[in-house]
PDB file of C-alpha atoms in Angstrom:
ATOM      1  CA  MET A  10       0.000   0.000   0.000  1.00 43.00           C
ATOM      2  CA  SER A  11       1.249   3.511  -0.769  1.00 49.00           C
ATOM      3  CA  ALA A  12       0.075   6.974   0.143  1.00 49.00           C
ATOM      4  CA  GLU A  13      -2.105   8.762  -2.341  1.00 52.00           C
ATOM      5  CA  SER A  14       0.170  10.769  -4.638  1.00 48.00           C
ATOM      6  CA  GLY A  15       0.115  14.530  -4.751  1.00 46.00           C
ATOM      7  CA  PRO A  16       1.250  17.344  -2.461  1.00 51.00           C
ATOM      8  CA  GLN A  17      -2.125  18.139  -0.886  1.00 76.00           C
ATOM      9  CA  TRP A  18      -2.028  15.649   1.993  1.00 90.00           C
ATOM     10  CA  ALA A  19      -0.012  16.636   5.042  1.00 94.00           C
ATOM     11  CA  LEU A  20      -0.965  13.519   7.009  1.00 95.00           C
ATOM     12  CA  GLN A  21      -2.672  10.219   6.238  1.00 95.00           C
ATOM     13  CA  ALA A  22      -3.656   7.275   8.411  1.00 95.00           C
ATOM     14  CA  ARG A  23      -4.633   4.000   6.748  1.00 94.00           C
ATOM     15  CA  GLY A  24      -6.360   1.226   8.710  1.00 95.00           C
ATOM     16  CA  LEU A  25      -4.642   2.396  11.871  1.00 96.00           C
ATOM     17  CA  GLY A  26      -5.134   0.239  14.956  1.00 95.00           C
ATOM     18  CA  LYS A  27      -3.578  -0.333  18.354  1.00 95.00           C
ATOM     19  CA  SER A  28      -4.180  -3.234  20.732  1.00 92.00           C
ATOM     20  CA  VAL A  29      -2.401  -4.449  23.851  1.00 88.00           C
ATOM     21  CA  GLN A  30      -2.474  -7.640  25.866  1.00 85.00           C
ATOM     22  CA  ASP A  31      -4.041  -7.695  29.304  1.00 82.00           C
ATOM     23  CA  VAL A  32      -4.930 -10.588  31.624  1.00 81.00           C
ATOM     24  CA  SER A  33      -8.099 -11.356  29.660  1.00 82.00           C
ATOM     25  CA  GLY A  34      -6.458 -11.238  26.224  1.00 78.00           C
ATOM     26  CA  PRO A  35      -6.155  -8.591  23.490  1.00 82.00           C
ATOM     27  CA  LEU A  36      -7.549  -5.160  24.358  1.00 86.00           C
ATOM     28  CA  SER A  37      -8.352  -2.855  21.427  1.00 89.00           C
ATOM     29  CA  ILE A  38      -7.465   0.803  22.034  1.00 92.00           C
ATOM     30  CA  LEU A  39      -7.890   2.022  18.442  1.00 94.00           C
ATOM     31  CA  ALA A  40      -9.412   0.247  15.455  1.00 94.00           C
ATOM     32  CA  ASP A  41      -9.489   0.959  11.710  1.00 94.00           C
ATOM     33  CA  VAL A  42      -8.808   4.701  11.777  1.00 95.00           C
ATOM     34  CA  ASN A  43      -8.610   6.250   8.304  1.00 95.00           C
ATOM     35  CA  LEU A  44      -7.811   9.931   7.887  1.00 93.00           C
ATOM     36  CA  GLN A  45      -6.548  12.297   5.225  1.00 93.00           C
ATOM     37  CA  LEU A  46      -5.584  15.807   6.348  1.00 94.00           C
ATOM     38  CA  PRO A  47      -4.909  18.504   3.732  1.00 93.00           C
ATOM     39  CA  ARG A  48      -1.936  20.788   4.138  1.00 92.00           C
ATOM     40  CA  GLY A  49      -2.609  23.820   6.307  1.00 92.00           C
ATOM     41  CA  GLN A  50      -5.785  22.421   7.862  1.00 93.00           C
ATOM     42  CA  THR A  51      -6.583  22.890  11.571  1.00 95.00           C
ATOM     43  CA  VAL A  52      -8.056  19.708  13.064  1.00 96.00           C
ATOM     44  CA  ALA A  53      -9.408  18.997  16.546  1.00 95.00           C
ATOM     45  CA  ILE A  54      -9.607  15.409  17.809  1.00 95.00           C
ATOM     46  CA  VAL A  55     -12.226  15.208  20.550  1.00 94.00           C
ATOM     47  CA  GLY A  56     -13.664  12.496  22.740  1.00 90.00           C
ATOM     48  CA  ALA A  57     -14.210  11.433  26.319  1.00 88.00           C
ATOM     49  CA  SER A  58     -11.346  10.472  28.589  1.00 87.00           C
ATOM     50  CA  GLY A  59     -10.126   7.007  27.598  1.00 86.00           C
ATOM     51  CA  SER A  60     -11.609   7.204  24.103  1.00 90.00           C
ATOM     52  CA  GLY A  61      -8.215   6.771  22.435  1.00 91.00           C
ATOM     53  CA  LYS A  62      -7.591  10.306  21.199  1.00 92.00           C
ATOM     54  CA  SER A  63      -4.166  10.716  22.853  1.00 90.00           C
ATOM     55  CA  THR A  64      -3.147   7.261  21.633  1.00 93.00           C
ATOM     56  CA  LEU A  65      -4.143   8.323  18.124  1.00 94.00           C
ATOM     57  CA  LEU A  66      -2.028  11.464  18.414  1.00 94.00           C
ATOM     58  CA  SER A  67       0.979   9.402  19.568  1.00 93.00           C
ATOM     59  CA  LEU A  68       0.581   7.081  16.582  1.00 95.00           C
ATOM     60  CA  LEU A  69       0.240   9.981  14.150  1.00 95.00           C
ATOM     61  CA  ALA A  70       3.491  11.364  15.559  1.00 93.00           C
ATOM     62  CA  GLY A  71       5.286   8.036  15.325  1.00 93.00           C
ATOM     63  CA  LEU A  72       5.911   8.145  19.084  1.00 92.00           C
ATOM     64  CA  ASP A  73       4.050   4.851  19.468  1.00 93.00           C
ATOM     65  CA  THR A  74       3.879   1.968  16.998  1.00 94.00           C
ATOM     66  CA  PRO A  75       0.558   0.668  15.645  1.00 95.00           C
ATOM     67  CA  SER A  76      -0.633  -2.920  15.712  1.00 94.00           C
ATOM     68  CA  THR A  77      -2.089  -2.441  12.231  1.00 95.00           C
ATOM     69  CA  GLY A  78      -2.017   0.180   9.510  1.00 96.00           C
ATOM     70  CA  GLU A  79       0.202   2.975   8.295  1.00 96.00           C
ATOM     71  CA  VAL A  80       0.847   6.664   8.927  1.00 96.00           C
ATOM     72  CA  TRP A  81       2.177   8.885   6.153  1.00 96.00           C
ATOM     73  CA  VAL A  82       3.532  12.395   6.717  1.00 95.00           C
ATOM     74  CA  GLY A  83       3.751  13.889   3.265  1.00 92.00           C
ATOM     75  CA  GLU A  84       5.314  11.156   1.173  1.00 91.00           C
ATOM     76  CA  GLN A  85       7.014   9.381   4.093  1.00 94.00           C
ATOM     77  CA  ASN A  86       5.608   6.222   5.678  1.00 95.00           C
ATOM     78  CA  LEU A  87       6.627   6.747   9.310  1.00 96.00           C
ATOM     79  CA  PHE A  88       6.749   3.073  10.173  1.00 95.00           C
ATOM     80  CA  ALA A  89       8.976   2.210   7.247  1.00 95.00           C
ATOM     81  CA  LEU A  90      11.626   4.026   9.313  1.00 96.00           C
ATOM     82  CA  ASN A  91      13.402   2.619  12.349  1.00 95.00           C
ATOM     83  CA  GLU A  92      13.085   4.404  15.697  1.00 93.00           C
ATOM     84  CA  ASP A  93      16.175   6.588  15.222  1.00 94.00           C
ATOM     85  CA  ALA A  94      15.147   7.591  11.708  1.00 95.00           C
ATOM     86  CA  ARG A  95      11.629   8.438  12.920  1.00 94.00           C
ATOM     87  CA  ALA A  96      13.124  10.675  15.621  1.00 92.00           C
ATOM     88  CA  ALA A  97      15.252  12.452  13.022  1.00 91.00           C
ATOM     89  CA  PHE A  98      12.216  12.859  10.753  1.00 93.00           C
ATOM     90  CA  ARG A  99      10.152  14.325  13.610  1.00 92.00           C
ATOM     91  CA  ALA A 100      12.893  16.807  14.430  1.00 89.00           C
ATOM     92  CA  GLN A 101      12.878  18.054  10.855  1.00 89.00           C
ATOM     93  CA  HIS A 102       9.155  18.047  10.070  1.00 92.00           C
ATOM     94  CA  MET A 103       7.081  18.123  13.275  1.00 93.00           C
ATOM     95  CA  GLY A 104       6.463  20.367  16.252  1.00 92.00           C
ATOM     96  CA  PHE A 105       4.856  19.373  19.553  1.00 92.00           C
ATOM     97  CA  VAL A 106       2.941  21.225  22.266  1.00 91.00           C
ATOM     98  CA  PHE A 107       1.861  19.483  25.472  1.00 88.00           C
ATOM     99  CA  GLN A 108      -0.438  20.257  28.391  1.00 86.00           C
ATOM    100  CA  SER A 109       2.527  20.055  30.789  1.00 88.00           C
ATOM    101  CA  PHE A 110       4.703  22.335  28.593  1.00 90.00           C
ATOM    102  CA  GLN A 111       7.690  19.902  28.627  1.00 91.00           C
ATOM    103  CA  LEU A 112      10.245  22.685  29.050  1.00 94.00           C
ATOM    104  CA  LEU A 113      13.723  21.961  30.398  1.00 94.00           C
ATOM    105  CA  GLY A 114      13.797  23.572  33.822  1.00 93.00           C
ATOM    106  CA  HIS A 115      17.528  24.317  33.922  1.00 96.00           C
ATOM    107  CA  LEU A 116      17.412  26.238  30.644  1.00 96.00           C
ATOM    108  CA  SER A 117      16.168  29.775  30.062  1.00 97.00           C
ATOM    109  CA  ALA A 118      13.243  30.513  27.767  1.00 97.00           C
ATOM    110  CA  LEU A 119      15.725  31.463  25.057  1.00 97.00           C
ATOM    111  CA  GLU A 120      17.780  28.302  25.521  1.00 97.00           C
ATOM    112  CA  ASN A 121      14.643  26.118  25.411  1.00 97.00           C
ATOM    113  CA  VAL A 122      13.675  27.638  22.061  1.00 97.00           C
ATOM    114  CA  MET A 123      17.212  27.481  20.712  1.00 96.00           C
ATOM    115  CA  LEU A 124      17.548  23.775  21.500  1.00 94.00           C
ATOM    116  CA  PRO A 125      15.701  22.273  18.479  1.00 92.00           C
ATOM    117  CA  LEU A 126      17.524  24.669  16.185  1.00 93.00           C
ATOM    118  CA  GLU A 127      20.893  23.663  17.608  1.00 91.00           C
ATOM    119  CA  LEU A 128      20.038  19.967  17.373  1.00 86.00           C
ATOM    120  CA  SER A 129      19.191  20.413  13.687  1.00 84.00           C
ATOM    121  CA  GLY A 130      22.402  22.332  13.016  1.00 85.00           C
ATOM    122  CA  ALA A 131      20.589  25.543  12.100  1.00 85.00           C
ATOM    123  CA  ARG A 132      22.586  28.730  11.759  1.00 86.00           C
ATOM    124  CA  ASP A 133      21.784  31.815  13.825  1.00 92.00           C
ATOM    125  CA  ALA A 134      19.887  29.782  16.425  1.00 95.00           C
ATOM    126  CA  GLN A 135      19.969  32.569  18.995  1.00 96.00           C
ATOM    127  CA  ALA A 136      18.676  35.209  16.581  1.00 96.00           C
ATOM    128  CA  LYS A 137      15.880  32.962  15.324  1.00 96.00           C
ATOM    129  CA  ALA A 138      14.859  31.929  18.851  1.00 97.00           C
ATOM    130  CA  THR A 139      14.896  35.542  20.034  1.00 97.00           C
ATOM    131  CA  ALA A 140      12.688  36.625  17.127  1.00 96.00           C
ATOM    132  CA  MET A 141      10.205  33.826  17.822  1.00 95.00           C
ATOM    133  CA  LEU A 142       9.986  34.666  21.532  1.00 97.00           C
ATOM    134  CA  GLN A 143       9.362  38.280  20.561  1.00 96.00           C
ATOM    135  CA  ARG A 144       6.614  37.039  18.225  1.00 94.00           C
ATOM    136  CA  VAL A 145       4.823  35.341  21.159  1.00 94.00           C
ATOM    137  CA  GLY A 146       5.183  38.386  23.415  1.00 94.00           C
ATOM    138  CA  LEU A 147       8.098  37.296  25.598  1.00 96.00           C
ATOM    139  CA  ALA A 148      10.785  39.759  24.569  1.00 95.00           C
ATOM    140  CA  GLU A 149      11.293  40.713  28.228  1.00 95.00           C
ATOM    141  CA  ARG A 150      11.487  37.109  29.492  1.00 95.00           C
ATOM    142  CA  LEU A 151      14.275  35.633  27.350  1.00 96.00           C
ATOM    143  CA  ARG A 152      16.609  34.880  30.256  1.00 97.00           C
ATOM    144  CA  HIS A 153      13.989  33.579  32.687  1.00 97.00           C
ATOM    145  CA  GLN A 154      13.808  29.909  33.589  1.00 97.00           C
ATOM    146  CA  PRO A 155      10.425  28.126  33.502  1.00 96.00           C
ATOM    147  CA  ARG A 156      10.048  28.140  37.309  1.00 95.00           C
ATOM    148  CA  VAL A 157       9.624  31.931  37.348  1.00 97.00           C
ATOM    149  CA  LEU A 158       7.220  32.025  34.386  1.00 96.00           C
ATOM    150  CA  SER A 159       3.441  31.758  34.653  1.00 95.00           C
ATOM    151  CA  GLY A 160       1.632  28.828  33.049  1.00 94.00           C
ATOM    152  CA  GLY A 161       0.597  30.998  30.125  1.00 94.00           C
ATOM    153  CA  GLU A 162       4.141  32.231  29.649  1.00 96.00           C
ATOM    154  CA  GLN A 163       5.503  28.691  29.763  1.00 95.00           C
ATOM    155  CA  GLN A 164       3.039  27.649  27.071  1.00 94.00           C
ATOM    156  CA  ARG A 165       4.138  30.627  24.966  1.00 94.00           C
ATOM    157  CA  VAL A 166       7.717  29.367  25.249  1.00 96.00           C
ATOM    158  CA  ALA A 167       6.494  25.907  24.205  1.00 95.00           C
ATOM    159  CA  LEU A 168       4.719  27.404  21.184  1.00 95.00           C
ATOM    160  CA  ALA A 169       7.835  29.344  20.226  1.00 95.00           C
ATOM    161  CA  ARG A 170       9.928  26.185  20.506  1.00 95.00           C
ATOM    162  CA  ALA A 171       7.442  24.224  18.370  1.00 94.00           C
ATOM    163  CA  PHE A 172       7.157  26.842  15.604  1.00 94.00           C
ATOM    164  CA  VAL A 173      10.772  28.032  15.477  1.00 93.00           C
ATOM    165  CA  VAL A 174      11.763  25.112  13.222  1.00 91.00           C
ATOM    166  CA  GLN A 175       8.839  25.947  10.919  1.00 91.00           C
ATOM    167  CA  PRO A 176       7.387  22.413  10.991  1.00 92.00           C
ATOM    168  CA  SER A 177       5.006  21.202   8.321  1.00 92.00           C
ATOM    169  CA  LEU A 178       2.942  19.479  11.031  1.00 95.00           C
ATOM    170  CA  LEU A 179       2.174  20.595  14.597  1.00 95.00           C
ATOM    171  CA  LEU A 180       0.679  18.113  17.078  1.00 95.00           C
ATOM    172  CA  ALA A 181      -0.795  19.474  20.312  1.00 94.00           C
ATOM    173  CA  ASP A 182      -2.103  17.381  23.236  1.00 92.00           C
ATOM    174  CA  GLU A 183      -4.497  19.373  25.476  1.00 91.00           C
ATOM    175  CA  PRO A 184      -2.354  22.521  25.066  1.00 90.00           C
ATOM    176  CA  THR A 185      -4.700  24.656  27.202  1.00 89.00           C
ATOM    177  CA  GLY A 186      -5.689  21.925  29.662  1.00 88.00           C
ATOM    178  CA  SER A 187      -3.637  23.245  32.572  1.00 87.00           C
ATOM    179  CA  LEU A 188      -4.507  26.912  31.989  1.00 90.00           C
ATOM    180  CA  ASP A 189      -7.437  29.012  33.151  1.00 89.00           C
ATOM    181  CA  PHE A 190     -10.160  29.839  30.646  1.00 88.00           C
ATOM    182  CA  ALA A 191      -8.938  33.339  29.749  1.00 90.00           C
ATOM    183  CA  THR A 192      -5.289  32.322  29.422  1.00 90.00           C
ATOM    184  CA  GLY A 193      -6.269  29.244  27.424  1.00 90.00           C
ATOM    185  CA  GLY A 194      -8.170  31.433  24.986  1.00 90.00           C
ATOM    186  CA  VAL A 195      -5.160  33.700  24.511  1.00 90.00           C
ATOM    187  CA  ILE A 196      -2.903  30.691  23.889  1.00 91.00           C
ATOM    188  CA  MET A 197      -5.353  29.270  21.342  1.00 92.00           C
ATOM    189  CA  ASP A 198      -5.503  32.647  19.573  1.00 92.00           C
ATOM    190  CA  LEU A 199      -1.735  32.665  19.374  1.00 92.00           C
ATOM    191  CA  MET A 200      -1.499  29.069  18.185  1.00 91.00           C
ATOM    192  CA  LEU A 201      -3.984  29.677  15.382  1.00 93.00           C
ATOM    193  CA  ASP A 202      -2.234  32.918  14.389  1.00 91.00           C
ATOM    194  CA  LEU A 203       1.130  31.152  14.187  1.00 91.00           C
ATOM    195  CA  ASN A 204      -0.432  28.248  12.337  1.00 90.00           C
ATOM    196  CA  ARG A 205      -1.848  30.615   9.727  1.00 91.00           C
ATOM    197  CA  ASP A 206       1.401  32.599   9.426  1.00 91.00           C
ATOM    198  CA  PHE A 207       3.543  29.503   8.871  1.00 91.00           C
ATOM    199  CA  GLY A 208       1.046  27.417   6.855  1.00 91.00           C
ATOM    200  CA  THR A 209       1.439  24.550   9.316  1.00 93.00           C
ATOM    201  CA  THR A 210      -1.044  21.684   9.570  1.00 95.00           C
ATOM    202  CA  LEU A 211      -2.357  21.628  13.150  1.00 95.00           C
ATOM    203  CA  VAL A 212      -3.723  18.500  14.846  1.00 96.00           C
ATOM    204  CA  LEU A 213      -5.071  19.302  18.292  1.00 94.00           C
ATOM    205  CA  VAL A 214      -6.372  16.879  20.942  1.00 94.00           C
ATOM    206  CA  THR A 215      -8.811  18.514  23.345  1.00 91.00           C
ATOM    207  CA  HIS A 216     -11.807  17.759  25.520  1.00 86.00           C
ATOM    208  CA  ASP A 217     -12.998  21.365  25.165  1.00 85.00           C
ATOM    209  CA  GLN A 218     -15.732  21.585  22.541  1.00 86.00           C
ATOM    210  CA  ALA A 219     -15.550  25.380  22.359  1.00 86.00           C
ATOM    211  CA  LEU A 220     -11.849  25.155  21.614  1.00 88.00           C
ATOM    212  CA  ALA A 221     -12.411  22.414  19.055  1.00 91.00           C
ATOM    213  CA  ALA A 222     -15.035  24.528  17.293  1.00 92.00           C
ATOM    214  CA  ARG A 223     -12.332  27.074  16.441  1.00 92.00           C
ATOM    215  CA  CYS A 224     -10.623  24.493  14.228  1.00 94.00           C
ATOM    216  CA  GLN A 225     -11.676  23.947  10.626  1.00 94.00           C
ATOM    217  CA  ARG A 226     -12.412  20.273  11.235  1.00 95.00           C
ATOM    218  CA  GLN A 227     -13.514  18.161  14.209  1.00 95.00           C
ATOM    219  CA  ILE A 228     -12.925  14.402  14.495  1.00 95.00           C
ATOM    220  CA  THR A 229     -14.719  12.567  17.298  1.00 95.00           C
ATOM    221  CA  ILE A 230     -13.273   9.373  18.789  1.00 94.00           C
ATOM    222  CA  ALA A 231     -15.333   6.959  20.900  1.00 93.00           C
ATOM    223  CA  SER A 232     -14.207   3.526  22.074  1.00 91.00           C
ATOM    224  CA  GLY A 233     -11.185   3.700  19.805  1.00 91.00           C
ATOM    225  CA  ARG A 234     -13.085   4.454  16.594  1.00 93.00           C
ATOM    226  CA  VAL A 235     -13.838   7.557  14.557  1.00 93.00           C
ATOM    227  CA  VAL A 236     -17.574   8.110  15.045  1.00 93.00           C
ATOM    228  CA  ALA A 237     -17.850  11.581  13.466  1.00 89.00           C
ATOM    229  CA  ASP A 238     -15.686  13.633  11.133  1.00 90.00           C
ATOM    230  CA  SER A 239     -16.817  17.044   9.946  1.00 87.00           C
ATOM    231  CA  GLY A 240     -14.329  17.021   7.082  1.00 74.00           C
ATOM    232  CA  ALA A 241     -14.064  13.381   6.008  1.00 65.00           C
ATOM    233  CA  GLN A 242     -13.191  12.648   2.396  1.00 58.00           C
ATOM    234  CA  PRO A 243     -13.128   9.283   0.625  1.00 50.00           C
ATOM    235  CA  ILE A 244      -9.926   7.370   1.297  1.00 48.00           C
ATOM    236  CA  MET A 245      -8.309   6.469  -2.000  1.00 46.00           C
ATOM    237  CA  VAL A 246      -5.389   4.129  -2.539  1.00 44.00           C
ATOM    238  CA  ALA A 247      -3.012   4.858  -5.376  1.00 42.00           C
TER     239      ALA A 247
END
């Protein structure tokens, strides 16, 4: 099986499934998920706790391996790569934002944002990181470590770190889940602004229906299956 040809698809999942063994036998977490996401689209994956939405996000990122199916990012089948090659591919093509921010506490805001640039061998890492932190409104907080930043400021640093490499795909897992309503709204505004500016494809996992409604497309997961998709298109195999 190959991905459908053409540049329009940022991300595709084909027959994606995940099961694990427990004391009673195989336990299905996800089953037969098929998705095609156009480039530049904003997508919210919603569902109750335990529905499988975070597992789906991990599979789409290649952070977890499926029991069945394939994931394509552009023209690359993620699971045709070994673990090291997948990590290198993620570093080049993907950005991540998490509920818990995932900042390195011993580094300043600037150093946290510089890190992915330095790992990729980019030139002018400090200048690029500084410009991105200015873009998210943290020009006065460059030298501050995460422990002295508010939750909203930490998430701004996380957004800057995710977007500074100009990824083709951004994956966010409950990015406003640990923030108050007003701060969460500001962070979502900023994420959507950055997404539009950079032409990134955004896949967002959230339990917040109001937040999800701000995305162009909503995909609902229940009991490990897609039960609703506001932007579904026929899956075609080349």
